[in-house]
C-alpha atoms as one frame of an Amber mdcrd trajectory, in Angstrom:
protein
 -42.514 223.384 203.326 -40.198 220.434 203.016 -36.476 221.161 203.473 -35.627
 219.793 200.008 -38.207 222.005 198.312 -37.041 225.023 200.293 -33.436 224.412
 199.250 -34.448 224.101 195.603 -36.399 227.339 195.737 -33.456 229.138 197.341
 -31.124 227.750 194.670 -33.415 228.968 191.878 -33.703 232.370 193.534 -29.935
 232.703 193.841 -29.527 231.617 190.210 -31.986 234.289 189.040 -30.253 236.935
 191.151 -26.893 235.865 189.729 -28.151 236.000 186.144 -29.594 239.462 186.706
 -26.213 240.595 187.992 -24.402 239.087 185.006 -26.798 240.642 182.501 -26.545
 243.996 184.252 -22.771 243.782 184.072 -22.883 242.952 180.365 -25.200 245.881
 179.747 -22.794 248.168 181.558 -20.031 247.145 179.145 -22.064 248.154 176.106
 -21.352 251.646 174.746 -24.154 254.103 175.435 -24.766 257.382 173.639 -21.980
 258.679 171.430 -18.672 256.887 171.758 -15.592 255.802 169.867 -14.798 252.136
 170.398 -11.853 249.973 169.511  -8.861 248.023 170.695  -5.195 248.702 171.406
  -2.447 246.127 170.814   1.330 245.917 170.812   3.598 243.328 169.190   6.167
 242.904 171.944   5.825 239.708 173.972   5.887 241.338 177.366   3.391 241.470
 180.215   2.386 244.789 181.756   1.020 245.072 185.279  -2.455 246.621 185.631
  -1.401 247.806 189.097   0.993 250.459 187.789   0.511 250.658 184.007  -2.340
 252.430 182.264  -3.900 252.784 178.833  -4.692 256.387 177.894  -6.937 257.037
 174.893  -7.749 260.527 173.607 -10.053 261.883 170.912  -8.304 264.839 169.266
  -9.345 267.562 166.854  -6.432 267.840 164.398  -8.159 270.031 161.837  -5.500
 272.739 161.895  -2.145 271.497 160.669  -0.476 274.732 161.832  -1.793 274.550
 165.413  -1.699 272.082 168.324  -4.401 269.424 168.469  -7.410 269.969 170.740
  -8.538 267.264 173.162 -12.249 266.424 172.836 -12.455 263.435 175.199 -10.106
 261.121 177.085 -10.065 258.025 179.249  -7.505 256.258 181.429  -7.837 252.616
 182.452  -5.542 249.858 183.777  -3.910 247.792 181.051  -4.987 244.247 180.270
  -3.767 241.569 177.910  -3.838 242.870 174.330  -5.963 243.586 172.478  -7.218
 246.045 175.110 -10.803 247.093 174.425 -11.896 250.675 175.083 -15.115 252.692
 174.923 -14.512 256.446 174.781 -17.676 258.564 175.240 -17.812 262.041 173.747
 -20.261 264.937 173.528 -21.829 265.080 170.065 -22.005 268.880 170.341 -18.184
 268.943 170.272 -18.025 267.268 166.840 -18.114 269.369 163.675 -18.574 267.291
 160.484 -16.282 269.729 158.649 -13.385 269.022 161.008 -10.929 266.101 161.275
 -10.581 263.902 164.356  -8.134 261.155 165.314  -7.673 258.723 168.170  -4.414
 258.775 170.109  -3.472 255.794 172.280  -0.564 255.445 174.653   0.525 253.326
 177.590   2.097 255.052 180.585   3.384 253.982 183.975   2.193 255.306 187.341
   4.570 258.283 187.063   3.183 259.225 183.663   6.282 258.107 181.749   5.495
 257.129 178.168   6.031 253.423 177.393   4.035 252.849 174.182   2.192 255.063
 171.710   0.717 254.927 168.222   2.949 256.271 165.460   0.329 256.633 162.740
  -2.935 258.528 162.474  -6.273 256.812 163.162  -9.018 259.130 161.823 -12.516
 258.716 163.269 -16.085 260.037 163.073 -15.989 262.506 160.158 -15.000 262.474
 156.476 -16.233 258.872 156.123 -13.941 257.726 158.964 -15.195 254.916 161.254
 -16.175 255.102 164.915 -14.420 251.811 165.724 -10.645 251.460 165.303  -7.980
 248.862 166.036  -4.805 250.652 167.097  -1.237 249.378 167.143   1.093 251.058
 169.632   4.872 250.776 169.519   7.357 250.690 172.353   9.254 253.892 173.030
  12.903 252.888 172.797  14.735 256.163 173.392  14.483 257.196 177.026  16.224
 259.432 179.496  17.501 258.227 182.840  14.126 258.775 184.495  12.355 256.664
 181.852  10.594 259.523 180.069  10.874 259.868 176.319  13.462 262.227 174.889
  12.614 265.327 172.939   8.967 266.144 172.292   7.939 263.019 170.379   4.293
 263.123 171.431   3.743 266.686 170.189   5.548 265.996 166.908   3.523 262.816
 166.350   0.323 264.809 166.868   1.425 267.447 164.352   2.302 264.749 161.813
  -1.072 263.056 162.398  -2.786 266.399 161.804  -0.929 266.868 158.525  -1.744
 263.342 157.311  -5.423 263.751 158.203  -5.740 267.008 156.252  -3.927 265.934
 153.078  -7.170 265.507 151.060  -7.845 269.238 151.582  -4.359 270.389 150.602
  -3.275 271.777 147.254  -0.834 269.363 145.587   2.058 270.454 143.378   3.725
 267.535 141.562   7.253 267.768 140.236  10.469 266.027 139.261  14.171 266.813
 139.383  17.497 265.070 138.852  20.404 265.081 141.278  23.760 263.529 140.331
  23.002 259.847 139.677  19.331 259.673 140.682  15.912 261.034 139.752  13.325
 262.333 142.194   9.579 262.627 141.650   7.559 264.372 144.341   4.226 265.745
 145.495   4.348 268.940 147.545   1.286 269.533 149.748   0.524 273.206 150.377
  -1.604 274.623 153.205  -4.316 277.269 152.618  -1.735 279.809 153.833   0.543
 278.837 150.962   3.118 277.083 153.160   4.482 273.586 152.434   3.385 271.024
 155.020   4.617 267.828 153.349   6.960 266.937 150.506   6.512 263.285 149.546
   9.437 262.102 147.401  10.242 258.910 145.524  13.946 258.670 144.741  15.032
 256.322 141.967  18.677 255.597 142.715  19.247 253.553 139.577  21.598 250.647
 140.237  21.615 251.544 143.944  17.938 250.965 144.729  15.037 253.217 145.713
  14.153 255.526 148.564  10.818 257.019 149.670  11.224 260.188 151.716   8.662
 262.333 153.526   9.557 265.812 154.763   6.993 267.283 157.177   6.926 271.014
 157.943   5.250 273.248 160.498   5.231 277.034 160.114   7.860 276.730 157.406
  10.291 274.734 159.576  11.268 271.093 159.164   9.362 268.907 161.619  10.191
 265.324 160.587  12.366 263.513 158.050  11.140 259.965 157.355  12.769 257.554
 154.903  11.894 254.026 153.794  14.662 252.706 151.539  15.839 249.612 149.721
  19.503 249.867 148.771  21.601 247.558 146.606  25.253 247.663 145.534  25.911
 249.927 148.504  29.206 248.156 149.159  30.431 248.562 145.601  29.729 244.945
 144.669  26.912 243.549 142.564  26.737 240.590 144.941  25.643 242.647 147.955
  22.356 241.612 149.508  19.599 244.270 149.429  19.554 246.499 152.494  16.153
 247.712 153.667  15.814 250.295 156.400  13.454 252.862 157.866  14.743 256.144
 159.270  12.835 258.784 161.225  14.407 262.015 162.466  12.324 264.504 164.451
  13.171 268.182 164.717  12.259 270.942 167.160  12.206 274.476 165.722  14.125
 273.241 162.691  16.822 271.500 164.730  17.247 267.790 165.341  15.427 266.759
 168.540  18.074 264.504 170.093
């Protein structure tokens, strides 16, 4: 065998071996069996180190609004540049088509301190929900000295997600009332136990703007007060520029979770 021909054959052999490795790697990235897929992004222009920062994704059963969520499956992987792709396998035997499931995503450091998390529900799998979701996580701004989040924000967010996911099954009582110089229309969502779980209000403040308020409850106690408002004439002058703001207050056992 001539040296040139031998070199060419070795080159072709190495190329084939390399292609097999690449194709095998690509196959390994494809979801197999039952899995929830998706991506996680954040809007802040900051870089996170994959050496000490991790993406945690959990599949939760949030069917019971009056009880803690139940973890069905979870994964933890080093962060990458957003959007961060994930494939979360789960056991099909753990999924009941009558129940409600959501995906929770958060970013933590090596000590487990919470840095980012989603603040809205992402239903999956049942009740016509998808199995692929794109999740936006938001930076946790309020921290203690050790970097962990104050209060019990994660648990409250899970309870709120459970309430939102079950709203189609709730009994709705509409209503309206007047208070001083404004009118309020609302929908009260009632659990099968007859307890209010959400009061969704629209407040018409007349010349002073509008306000949309959501009051979440758990076991009859206030869990979260959320307001999205557009106010005008708040300074007593018709020339004031509109003021838009969003307010969220979380409570623990009916008291403000500071």
